[in-house]
Short mmCIF file of C-alpha atoms and ligand atoms in Angstrom, two decimals:
data_model
loop_
_atom_site.label_atom_id
_atom_site.label_comp_id
_atom_site.label_asym_id
_atom_site.label_seq_id
_atom_site.Cartn_x
_atom_site.Cartn_y
_atom_site.Cartn_z
CA MET A 1120 10.38 13.06 9.55
CA THR A 1121 11.11 11.47 6.19
CA ALA A 1122 11.97 7.97 5.15
CA GLU A 1123 15.36 9.27 4.12
CA SER A 1124 16.11 10.66 7.56
CA LEU A 1125 15.02 7.38 9.11
CA THR A 1126 16.88 4.92 6.88
CA THR A 1127 20.02 6.84 6.08
CA PRO A 1128 20.32 9.23 8.98
CA GLY A 1129 21.66 12.61 7.96
CA GLN A 1130 23.17 11.35 4.70
CA GLY A 1131 20.81 12.41 1.90
CA ALA A 1132 21.01 11.91 -1.86
CA GLU A 1133 24.78 11.66 -2.10
CA TYR A 1134 24.78 8.71 0.28
CA ALA A 1135 22.04 6.98 -1.77
CA ASP A 1136 24.01 7.53 -5.00
CA THR A 1137 27.18 6.12 -3.48
CA ALA A 1138 25.32 3.11 -2.07
CA SER A 1139 23.69 2.55 -5.50
CA GLU A 1140 27.11 2.47 -7.18
CA ALA A 1141 28.41 0.03 -4.56
CA TYR A 1142 25.47 -2.35 -4.97
CA ARG A 1143 25.56 -2.20 -8.77
CA ALA A 1144 29.24 -3.07 -8.75
CA ALA A 1145 28.75 -5.86 -6.20
CA LEU A 1146 25.91 -7.39 -8.21
CA ARG A 1147 28.03 -7.34 -11.37
CA VAL A 1148 30.77 -9.22 -9.52
CA ILE A 1149 28.29 -11.78 -8.15
CA GLU A 1150 26.65 -12.12 -11.56
CA SER A 1151 29.96 -13.09 -13.14
CA VAL A 1152 30.02 -16.22 -10.94
CA GLU A 1153 26.40 -17.19 -10.21
CA PRO A 1154 23.85 -15.00 -11.98
CA ARG A 1155 20.93 -16.67 -10.23
CA ILE A 1156 22.14 -15.36 -6.87
CA ALA A 1157 22.45 -11.83 -8.29
CA GLU A 1158 18.93 -12.19 -9.65
CA ALA A 1159 17.52 -13.45 -6.32
CA THR A 1160 19.24 -10.55 -4.55
CA ARG A 1161 17.63 -8.01 -6.90
CA LYS A 1162 14.28 -9.73 -6.55
CA GLU A 1163 14.46 -9.71 -2.76
CA LEU A 1164 14.86 -5.93 -2.75
CA ASP A 1165 11.99 -5.63 -5.18
CA ASP A 1166 9.75 -7.87 -3.06
CA GLN A 1167 10.63 -5.99 0.13
CA ARG A 1168 9.96 -2.69 -1.60
CA HIS A 1169 6.53 -3.83 -2.77
CA SER A 1170 5.05 -5.44 0.33
CA LEU A 1171 3.76 -4.15 3.63
CA LYS A 1172 6.28 -5.71 6.00
CA LEU A 1173 4.62 -5.97 9.39
CA ILE A 1174 6.65 -8.78 10.96
CA ALA A 1175 7.41 -7.41 14.42
CA SER A 1176 10.93 -8.85 14.50
CA GLU A 1177 12.05 -7.48 11.11
CA ASN A 1178 13.40 -4.15 9.95
CA TYR A 1179 15.53 -2.63 7.18
CA ALA A 1180 19.18 -2.09 8.12
CA SER A 1181 20.96 0.87 6.55
CA PRO A 1182 23.06 0.44 3.40
CA ALA A 1183 26.11 1.29 5.54
CA ALA A 1184 25.41 -1.59 7.91
CA LEU A 1185 24.57 -3.98 5.06
CA LEU A 1186 27.63 -3.10 2.98
CA THR A 1187 29.90 -3.52 5.98
CA MET A 1188 29.05 -7.23 6.05
CA GLY A 1189 30.43 -7.92 2.59
CA THR A 1190 34.13 -7.91 3.38
CA TRP A 1191 37.18 -10.06 4.04
CA PHE A 1192 36.54 -9.96 7.77
CA SER A 1193 34.36 -12.97 6.92
CA ASP A 1194 37.55 -14.91 6.14
CA LYS A 1195 39.22 -14.52 9.53
CA TYR A 1196 39.06 -16.95 12.43
CA ALA A 1197 39.16 -15.18 15.79
CA GLU A 1198 38.00 -17.55 18.53
CA GLY A 1199 38.55 -16.07 21.95
CA THR A 1200 38.03 -12.49 22.98
CA ILE A 1201 39.55 -9.07 22.40
CA GLY A 1202 43.35 -9.29 22.87
CA HIS A 1203 43.10 -12.97 23.82
CA ARG A 1204 42.57 -15.09 20.71
CA PHE A 1205 43.28 -18.70 19.83
CA TYR A 1206 44.49 -17.54 16.38
CA ALA A 1207 47.23 -15.20 15.23
CA ALA A 1208 46.78 -11.92 13.29
CA CYS A 1209 43.52 -10.83 14.93
CA GLN A 1210 44.57 -7.19 15.43
CA ASN A 1211 41.90 -5.82 13.08
CA VAL A 1212 39.19 -8.09 14.45
CA ASP A 1213 40.14 -6.77 17.90
CA THR A 1214 39.56 -3.22 16.64
CA VAL A 1215 36.17 -4.17 15.22
CA GLU A 1216 34.97 -6.09 18.26
CA ALA A 1217 36.17 -3.38 20.66
CA LEU A 1218 34.29 -0.72 18.68
CA ALA A 1219 31.08 -2.75 18.59
CA ALA A 1220 31.32 -3.31 22.35
CA GLU A 1221 32.14 0.36 23.00
CA HIS A 1222 29.11 1.58 21.03
CA ALA A 1223 26.87 -0.95 22.80
CA ARG A 1224 28.12 0.09 26.24
CA GLU A 1225 27.66 3.78 25.48
CA LEU A 1226 24.27 3.36 23.82
CA PHE A 1227 22.75 1.29 26.62
CA GLY A 1228 24.75 2.59 29.58
CA ALA A 1229 26.00 -0.92 30.34
CA PRO A 1230 29.23 -1.71 32.22
CA TYR A 1231 30.14 -4.48 29.75
CA ALA A 1232 29.05 -5.58 26.25
CA TYR A 1233 29.82 -8.73 24.25
CA ALA A 1234 29.29 -8.41 20.51
CA GLN A 1235 30.01 -11.97 19.35
CA PRO A 1236 26.68 -13.86 19.50
CA HIS A 1237 25.49 -14.85 16.04
CA SER A 1238 21.80 -14.67 16.98
CA GLY A 1239 19.40 -14.16 19.86
CA ILE A 1240 19.37 -17.85 20.75
CA ASP A 1241 23.17 -17.80 20.88
CA ALA A 1242 23.11 -14.69 23.07
CA ASN A 1243 20.75 -16.44 25.49
CA LEU A 1244 22.95 -19.55 25.59
CA VAL A 1245 26.00 -17.40 26.32
CA ALA A 1246 24.04 -15.73 29.12
CA TYR A 1247 22.77 -18.98 30.63
CA TRP A 1248 26.21 -20.56 30.67
CA ALA A 1249 27.80 -17.39 32.05
CA ILE A 1250 25.28 -17.40 34.88
CA LEU A 1251 25.87 -21.11 35.54
CA ALA A 1252 29.63 -20.55 35.51
CA THR A 1253 29.37 -17.62 37.92
CA ARG A 1254 26.75 -19.02 40.26
CA VAL A 1255 27.49 -22.76 40.21
CA GLU A 1256 30.86 -23.65 38.66
CA THR A 1257 33.09 -21.07 40.35
CA PRO A 1258 31.73 -21.66 43.87
CA GLY A 1259 31.75 -25.43 43.17
CA LEU A 1260 35.44 -25.29 42.30
CA ALA A 1261 36.14 -23.36 45.49
CA GLU A 1262 34.30 -26.00 47.52
CA PHE A 1263 36.55 -28.66 46.05
CA GLY A 1264 39.60 -26.45 46.61
CA ALA A 1265 40.41 -26.42 42.86
CA LYS A 1266 41.29 -23.53 40.53
CA HIS A 1267 40.31 -25.19 37.23
CA ILE A 1268 37.91 -27.97 36.27
CA ASN A 1269 40.81 -29.94 34.78
CA ASP A 1270 42.24 -30.18 38.31
CA LEU A 1271 39.16 -32.02 39.64
CA SER A 1272 39.07 -35.78 40.22
CA GLU A 1273 36.60 -37.75 38.08
CA ALA A 1274 34.24 -38.05 41.05
CA ASP A 1275 34.36 -34.34 41.89
CA TRP A 1276 33.89 -33.38 38.26
CA GLU A 1277 30.83 -35.64 38.03
CA ALA A 1278 29.41 -34.05 41.19
CA LEU A 1279 29.95 -30.57 39.74
CA ARG A 1280 28.46 -31.57 36.38
CA ALA A 1281 25.40 -32.95 38.15
CA LYS A 1282 25.03 -29.64 39.96
CA LEU A 1283 25.34 -27.64 36.73
CA GLY A 1284 22.60 -29.76 35.19
CA ASN A 1285 20.27 -29.47 38.17
CA GLN A 1286 19.41 -25.76 38.17
CA ARG A 1287 16.11 -23.93 37.81
CA LEU A 1288 14.95 -21.39 35.27
CA MET A 1289 11.72 -19.44 35.12
CA GLY A 1290 10.57 -17.38 32.14
CA MET A 1291 7.38 -16.20 30.48
CA SER A 1292 5.39 -18.92 28.72
CA LEU A 1293 5.42 -19.02 24.94
CA ASP A 1294 1.64 -18.69 24.55
CA THR A 1295 1.52 -15.56 26.70
CA GLY A 1296 4.25 -13.89 24.67
CA GLY A 1297 7.53 -15.30 25.99
CA HIS A 1298 10.23 -16.80 23.79
CA LEU A 1299 11.00 -20.48 23.25
CA THR A 1300 14.51 -19.96 24.68
CA HIS A 1301 13.02 -18.86 28.01
CA GLY A 1302 12.43 -22.43 29.23
CA PHE A 1303 10.04 -23.85 26.62
CA ARG A 1304 10.40 -27.64 26.96
CA PRO A 1305 11.14 -28.42 23.28
CA ASN A 1306 14.00 -25.87 23.33
CA ILE A 1307 17.41 -26.57 24.85
CA SER A 1308 16.59 -24.06 27.62
CA GLY A 1309 13.70 -26.26 28.73
CA LYS A 1310 15.88 -29.34 28.59
CA MET A 1311 19.03 -28.12 30.35
CA PHE A 1312 17.14 -26.52 33.26
CA HIS A 1313 14.32 -27.60 35.50
CA GLN A 1314 11.89 -25.07 34.16
CA ARG A 1315 8.65 -23.47 35.12
CA GLN A 1316 6.90 -20.65 33.34
CA TYR A 1317 4.90 -17.65 34.46
CA GLY A 1318 2.01 -16.36 32.38
CA THR A 1319 -0.27 -13.37 32.21
CA ASN A 1320 -3.59 -12.62 33.86
CA PRO A 1321 -6.18 -14.70 31.94
CA GLN A 1322 -8.74 -11.88 32.10
CA THR A 1323 -6.57 -8.93 31.10
CA GLY A 1324 -3.60 -10.50 29.30
CA PHE A 1325 -1.25 -8.27 31.35
CA ILE A 1326 1.62 -9.55 33.52
CA ASP A 1327 0.37 -9.90 37.08
CA TYR A 1328 3.43 -9.11 39.20
CA ASP A 1329 1.89 -10.53 42.40
CA ALA A 1330 1.27 -13.83 40.61
CA VAL A 1331 4.82 -13.83 39.22
CA ALA A 1332 6.20 -13.13 42.72
CA ALA A 1333 4.15 -15.99 44.19
CA ALA A 1334 5.34 -18.41 41.48
CA VAL A 1335 8.98 -17.33 41.95
CA ARG A 1336 8.74 -17.70 45.74
CA GLU A 1337 7.43 -21.22 45.32
CA PHE A 1338 9.84 -22.39 42.56
CA LYS A 1339 12.95 -20.47 43.66
CA PRO A 1340 14.70 -20.35 40.27
CA LEU A 1341 18.40 -19.69 39.91
CA ILE A 1342 17.53 -17.54 36.87
CA LEU A 1343 14.44 -15.39 36.37
CA VAL A 1344 14.00 -14.30 32.74
CA ALA A 1345 11.91 -11.37 31.56
CA GLY A 1346 11.39 -10.28 27.98
CA TYR A 1347 9.05 -11.34 25.22
CA SER A 1348 8.48 -11.74 21.53
CA ALA A 1349 4.68 -11.37 21.45
CA TYR A 1350 3.59 -9.45 24.56
CA PRO A 1351 2.19 -6.09 23.49
CA ARG A 1352 2.85 -4.25 26.75
CA ARG A 1353 5.73 -2.74 28.69
CA VAL A 1354 7.39 -4.55 31.59
CA ASN A 1355 8.35 -3.05 34.93
CA PHE A 1356 11.89 -4.39 35.21
CA ALA A 1357 12.48 -2.76 38.61
CA LYS A 1358 9.61 -4.83 39.99
CA MET A 1359 10.89 -7.99 38.32
CA ARG A 1360 14.33 -7.42 39.85
CA GLU A 1361 12.76 -7.07 43.31
CA ILE A 1362 11.00 -10.39 42.73
CA ALA A 1363 14.26 -12.05 41.65
CA ASP A 1364 16.14 -10.59 44.62
CA GLU A 1365 13.63 -12.05 47.07
CA VAL A 1366 14.84 -15.58 46.21
CA GLY A 1367 18.40 -14.70 45.23
CA ALA A 1368 17.77 -15.35 41.51
CA THR A 1369 19.91 -13.87 38.79
CA PHE A 1370 17.70 -11.51 36.79
CA MET A 1371 18.13 -11.79 33.03
CA VAL A 1372 16.25 -9.77 30.42
CA ASP A 1373 15.97 -10.72 26.76
CA MET A 1374 15.23 -7.38 25.11
CA ALA A 1375 15.62 -8.64 21.54
CA HIS A 1376 12.27 -7.26 20.46
CA PHE A 1377 12.39 -3.89 22.13
CA ALA A 1378 16.11 -3.03 22.19
CA GLY A 1379 15.40 -0.18 19.76
CA LEU A 1380 12.92 1.32 22.20
CA VAL A 1381 15.50 1.08 24.98
CA ALA A 1382 18.23 2.56 22.76
CA GLY A 1383 15.86 5.31 21.61
CA LYS A 1384 14.91 6.18 25.21
CA VAL A 1385 11.24 5.32 24.79
CA PHE A 1386 11.65 2.82 27.61
CA THR A 1387 13.34 4.58 30.53
CA GLY A 1388 13.42 4.27 34.34
CA ASP A 1389 11.71 1.08 35.51
CA GLU A 1390 11.08 0.10 31.85
CA ASP A 1391 14.77 0.18 30.89
CA PRO A 1392 16.12 -3.30 31.71
CA VAL A 1393 19.80 -2.39 31.70
CA PRO A 1394 20.07 -0.80 35.18
CA HIS A 1395 17.92 -3.53 36.73
CA ALA A 1396 19.13 -6.80 35.20
CA HIS A 1397 22.34 -8.72 35.91
CA VAL A 1398 22.49 -9.83 32.28
CA VAL A 1399 20.67 -8.44 29.24
CA THR A 1400 20.58 -10.14 25.84
CA THR A 1401 19.37 -8.83 22.54
CA THR A 1402 19.43 -9.28 18.81
CA THR A 1403 20.69 -6.43 16.69
CA HIS A 1404 18.37 -6.75 13.69
CA LYS A 1405 14.89 -6.12 15.10
CA SER A 1406 13.82 -2.71 16.43
CA LEU A 1407 17.54 -1.90 16.84
CA ARG A 1408 17.78 -1.92 13.00
CA GLY A 1409 21.24 -3.44 12.60
CA PRO A 1410 22.64 -6.58 10.98
CA ARG A 1411 21.37 -10.04 11.91
CA GLY A 1412 23.11 -10.99 15.16
CA GLY A 1413 23.15 -10.86 18.95
CA LEU A 1414 24.64 -8.97 21.88
CA VAL A 1415 25.01 -9.56 25.62
CA LEU A 1416 25.27 -6.79 28.20
CA ALA A 1417 26.31 -7.62 31.74
CA THR A 1418 27.29 -6.28 35.12
CA GLU A 1419 30.94 -6.52 36.19
CA GLU A 1420 30.08 -9.66 38.16
CA TYR A 1421 28.98 -11.64 35.10
CA ALA A 1422 31.27 -10.01 32.51
CA PRO A 1423 34.25 -12.40 32.84
CA ALA A 1424 32.07 -15.46 32.20
CA VAL A 1425 30.16 -13.81 29.33
CA ASP A 1426 33.51 -12.96 27.77
CA LYS A 1427 34.19 -16.71 27.47
CA GLY A 1428 31.08 -17.21 25.29
CA CYS A 1429 33.37 -18.24 22.41
CA PRO A 1430 34.37 -21.05 22.28
CA MET A 1431 32.18 -22.06 25.27
CA VAL A 1432 28.95 -22.09 23.24
CA LEU A 1433 29.77 -20.03 20.14
CA GLY A 1434 31.72 -20.90 17.02
CA GLY A 1435 34.26 -18.43 15.67
CA PRO A 1436 32.96 -14.85 15.71
CA LEU A 1437 31.47 -13.42 12.53
CA SER A 1438 33.82 -10.46 12.41
CA HIS A 1439 32.16 -8.98 9.32
CA VAL A 1440 28.86 -8.94 11.23
CA MET A 1441 30.49 -7.48 14.35
CA ALA A 1442 31.77 -4.68 12.11
CA ALA A 1443 28.23 -4.07 10.88
CA LYS A 1444 26.98 -4.12 14.48
CA ALA A 1445 29.47 -1.33 15.26
CA VAL A 1446 28.13 0.70 12.32
CA ALA A 1447 24.47 0.16 13.26
CA LEU A 1448 25.11 0.90 16.94
CA ALA A 1449 26.87 4.12 15.92
CA GLU A 1450 23.74 5.00 13.93
CA ALA A 1451 21.56 4.23 16.94
CA ARG A 1452 23.58 6.69 19.02
CA ARG A 1453 22.52 9.54 16.73
CA PRO A 1454 19.64 11.81 17.80
CA GLU A 1455 17.57 10.71 14.75
CA PHE A 1456 17.31 7.24 16.25
CA ARG A 1457 15.33 8.59 19.21
CA THR A 1458 12.85 10.18 16.77
CA TYR A 1459 12.61 6.84 15.00
CA ALA A 1460 12.06 4.84 18.21
CA GLN A 1461 9.33 7.19 19.40
CA ALA A 1462 7.65 6.93 15.98
CA VAL A 1463 7.75 3.10 16.25
CA ALA A 1464 5.79 3.27 19.53
CA ASP A 1465 3.38 5.99 18.31
CA ASN A 1466 2.68 4.07 15.13
CA ALA A 1467 1.94 0.85 17.06
CA GLN A 1468 -0.56 2.85 19.09
CA SER A 1469 -2.20 4.11 15.91
CA LEU A 1470 -2.30 0.59 14.42
CA ALA A 1471 -3.92 -0.78 17.61
CA ASP A 1472 -6.44 2.08 17.70
CA GLY A 1473 -7.22 1.39 14.05
CA PHE A 1474 -8.04 -2.24 14.87
CA VAL A 1475 -10.04 -1.41 17.99
CA LYS A 1476 -12.22 1.16 16.24
CA ARG A 1477 -12.98 -1.47 13.58
CA ASP A 1478 -14.05 -3.95 16.30
CA ALA A 1479 -11.09 -6.30 15.91
CA ALA A 1480 -10.10 -8.07 19.16
CA LEU A 1481 -6.58 -7.40 20.45
CA VAL A 1482 -4.76 -9.35 23.16
CA THR A 1483 -4.66 -6.96 26.17
CA GLY A 1484 -6.94 -4.57 24.23
CA GLY A 1485 -4.07 -2.55 22.74
CA THR A 1486 -0.34 -1.93 22.91
CA ASP A 1487 2.24 0.29 24.49
CA ASN A 1488 5.30 -1.07 22.73
CA HIS A 1489 6.07 -1.83 19.07
CA LEU A 1490 3.72 -4.77 18.49
CA VAL A 1491 0.06 -5.61 18.30
CA LEU A 1492 -1.42 -9.11 18.69
CA LEU A 1493 -4.71 -9.59 16.87
CA ASP A 1494 -7.02 -12.42 17.95
CA VAL A 1495 -8.34 -13.64 14.58
CA THR A 1496 -10.92 -15.98 16.11
CA SER A 1497 -13.10 -12.85 16.07
CA PHE A 1498 -13.07 -13.27 12.26
CA GLY A 1499 -13.73 -17.02 12.51
CA LEU A 1500 -10.19 -17.79 11.27
CA THR A 1501 -7.04 -19.52 12.45
CA GLY A 1502 -3.77 -17.60 12.44
CA ARG A 1503 -2.58 -19.77 9.54
CA GLN A 1504 -5.60 -18.88 7.38
CA ALA A 1505 -5.33 -15.18 8.24
CA GLU A 1506 -1.57 -15.08 7.57
CA SER A 1507 -2.03 -16.68 4.13
CA ALA A 1508 -4.94 -14.43 3.11
CA LEU A 1509 -2.96 -11.34 4.16
CA LEU A 1510 0.08 -12.54 2.22
CA ASP A 1511 -2.09 -13.01 -0.89
CA SER A 1512 -2.98 -9.32 -0.49
CA GLY A 1513 0.65 -8.14 -0.16
CA ILE A 1514 0.64 -7.85 3.65
CA VAL A 1515 3.50 -9.78 5.29
CA THR A 1516 2.83 -10.81 8.90
CA ASN A 1517 3.30 -13.90 11.01
CA ARG A 1518 0.80 -16.07 12.79
CA ASN A 1519 1.34 -16.25 16.51
CA ALA A 1520 -0.15 -18.09 19.47
CA ILE A 1521 -2.40 -16.14 21.80
CA PRO A 1522 -2.78 -16.97 25.53
CA ALA A 1523 -4.33 -20.46 26.00
CA ASP A 1524 -4.47 -20.76 22.22
CA PRO A 1525 -7.13 -23.30 21.16
CA ASN A 1526 -5.29 -23.89 17.85
CA GLY A 1527 -1.82 -24.56 19.29
CA ALA A 1528 1.55 -23.14 18.25
CA TRP A 1529 1.41 -24.26 14.58
CA TYR A 1530 -2.00 -23.06 13.34
CA THR A 1531 -2.47 -20.47 16.13
CA SER A 1532 -5.29 -18.00 16.67
CA GLY A 1533 -3.34 -14.77 16.39
CA ILE A 1534 -1.53 -12.52 13.97
CA ARG A 1535 1.38 -10.46 15.28
CA PHE A 1536 2.04 -7.05 13.76
CA GLY A 1537 5.01 -4.79 14.39
CA THR A 1538 5.82 -1.26 13.32
CA PRO A 1539 9.67 -1.10 13.24
CA ALA A 1540 10.09 -1.86 9.52
CA LEU A 1541 7.42 0.37 8.02
CA THR A 1542 8.39 3.16 10.40
CA THR A 1543 11.89 2.98 8.88
CA ARG A 1544 10.23 3.62 5.51
CA GLY A 1545 8.62 6.74 6.97
CA PHE A 1546 5.09 5.48 7.63
CA GLY A 1547 3.27 7.73 10.09
CA ALA A 1548 0.20 7.37 12.32
CA ASP A 1549 -2.35 7.94 9.51
CA ASP A 1550 -0.61 5.37 7.32
CA PHE A 1551 -0.87 2.80 10.10
CA ASP A 1552 -4.57 3.53 10.55
CA ARG A 1553 -4.94 2.78 6.82
CA VAL A 1554 -2.93 -0.44 7.30
CA ALA A 1555 -5.41 -1.50 10.02
CA GLU A 1556 -8.26 -0.76 7.61
CA LEU A 1557 -6.67 -2.91 4.87
CA VAL A 1558 -5.98 -5.81 7.26
CA VAL A 1559 -9.57 -5.78 8.50
CA GLU A 1560 -10.83 -5.65 4.91
CA VAL A 1561 -8.83 -8.78 4.04
CA LEU A 1562 -9.89 -10.69 7.14
CA LYS A 1563 -13.58 -9.80 6.75
CA ASN A 1564 -13.41 -11.14 3.21
CA THR A 1565 -11.71 -14.41 4.20
CA GLN A 1566 -13.73 -17.53 4.95
CA PRO A 1567 -12.44 -20.81 6.38
CA ALA A 1568 -12.70 -23.64 3.86
CA ALA A 1569 -12.71 -27.42 4.10
CA GLY A 1570 -9.91 -29.59 2.77
CA PRO A 1571 -10.34 -32.93 0.98
CA ASN A 1572 -10.66 -34.66 4.39
CA GLY A 1573 -13.06 -32.24 6.04
CA PRO A 1574 -12.59 -29.11 8.19
CA SER A 1575 -9.17 -27.52 7.76
CA LYS A 1576 -7.21 -25.06 9.88
CA ALA A 1577 -5.18 -24.01 6.84
CA LYS A 1578 -7.61 -23.73 3.90
CA TYR A 1579 -9.52 -20.56 3.22
CA THR A 1580 -11.18 -18.61 0.45
CA LEU A 1581 -10.67 -14.92 -0.19
CA ALA A 1582 -13.58 -13.05 -1.81
CA ASP A 1583 -12.92 -12.17 -5.45
CA GLY A 1584 -11.18 -8.86 -6.00
CA THR A 1585 -10.07 -8.39 -2.36
CA ALA A 1586 -6.39 -9.21 -2.90
CA ASP A 1587 -6.10 -6.89 -5.93
CA ARG A 1588 -7.97 -4.05 -4.22
CA VAL A 1589 -5.81 -4.27 -1.09
CA ARG A 1590 -2.58 -4.66 -3.07
CA SER A 1591 -3.27 -1.50 -5.01
CA ALA A 1592 -4.18 0.46 -1.84
CA ALA A 1593 -0.98 -0.85 -0.23
CA ALA A 1594 1.02 0.17 -3.30
CA GLU A 1595 -0.04 3.79 -2.77
CA LEU A 1596 1.24 3.72 0.80
CA LEU A 1597 4.48 2.03 -0.27
CA GLU A 1598 5.15 4.46 -3.10
CA ALA A 1599 4.62 7.41 -0.76
CA ASN A 1600 7.18 5.89 1.66
CA PRO A 1601 9.88 4.29 -0.49
CA LEU A 1602 12.37 1.78 0.87
CA TYR A 1603 15.97 3.01 0.49
CA PRO A 1604 14.95 6.17 -1.37
CA GLY A 1605 17.36 6.98 -4.15
CA LEU A 1606 18.89 3.51 -4.20
CA THR A 1607 18.86 2.11 -7.75
CA LEU A 1608 20.35 -1.17 -8.83
N1 DSN B 860 12.09 -15.10 15.57
C1 DSN B 860 11.93 -13.98 16.44
C2 DSN B 860 10.60 -13.38 16.36
O1 DSN B 860 10.02 -13.39 15.29
O2 DSN B 860 10.10 -12.88 17.35
C3 DSN B 860 12.29 -14.30 17.83
O3 DSN B 860 13.24 -15.29 17.85
#
């Protein structure tokens, strides 16, 4: 497995040369108008090439997917859906959207796919409103003997609106690894639904399915959400569906983080959400390695309502991004993507083992997906201090809450690491063990420091020489596994 085979599947040097020419030309065009943007674009590639990117939600899309975004599809309005637009002359957008949806359906084995969401939050909003439309609005209209909401009297419409705003949602809590869009109060999902959250077992950090079932039986949500952004373990979606079915809840899975592992057949059977959920949402830019955006997959029952996502909750589709989604999804259907996805999971295992053997505390004691959550209180640090010290040393991560976090969601007590990006560069298991060694070296050499007003959760000191030593060790790993090999600007 080489970085080349991972980033530019099956394309080789000729592909890199062609992409180099395209980028050089594009940068010259940009430079002629606003040279500072051309400069920032060059610098961003340089920075990404020279840092250890361990943010679990980031990756490197292929030049093909990235180049696809820079076209005149950006200029077209196409509100509506395939073959049913509110604007004229959408024939080419229809082609693009249909191809993106076709690749998504084939890749995930889903009956229906919707490629318009601009982000994961948008995808979740489309899903929530599609479920509300299917489960509450349509039967409500039937009760009132109406075909369309515009046919309702003011009083009936108010009654239906009250019903739409009086539904229940249950998802995983943010501090145990869930996402803010899964019913976190400060997010719109926590405001538009009566919400309650399930957590993980306080002793083990794992999902306790009996506890989830008990909470669901008591709360009886309309929607049960599974999926996570910082839970380092697999989920049994078959079990979660059984729990949802017991109370008649619609089962929705947000697979944004692990869509690449589903696409790459690392998660199969009970761990593949698609056969078990009514609605599945994802982003396309994380482990799936496509452009920044979202997708919704759905059963036939929910498809018609999902298809109305724009203009229900979405602005006009980003057709240039949908085109790039089609390209990236086509890449993910190639056999190389399965090799990549398996390497993502194997590398996470190696990273976790590397931490454990160096006595660093991990939430749940390890991982069996693409991410690792390190409890940095074992180093006497907050997540904020650890994140900054690592960044000083060329290691890009993000601080993250751990279960029952004593430092809250801003300073946090954890650092989240993910393997999708560096695996794209070609990093293997030994490289990730070395990454664990470098991280531990930085954290052992970091001390909390006081600010002008006393103890601080942000200030720290890093022992002299540590940042330079770690940066140069990281540079060796990065040079051995170049980003976009052969691409020159
Ligand atoms: N921002 C993403 C993440 O980092 O997990 C989720 O929205």
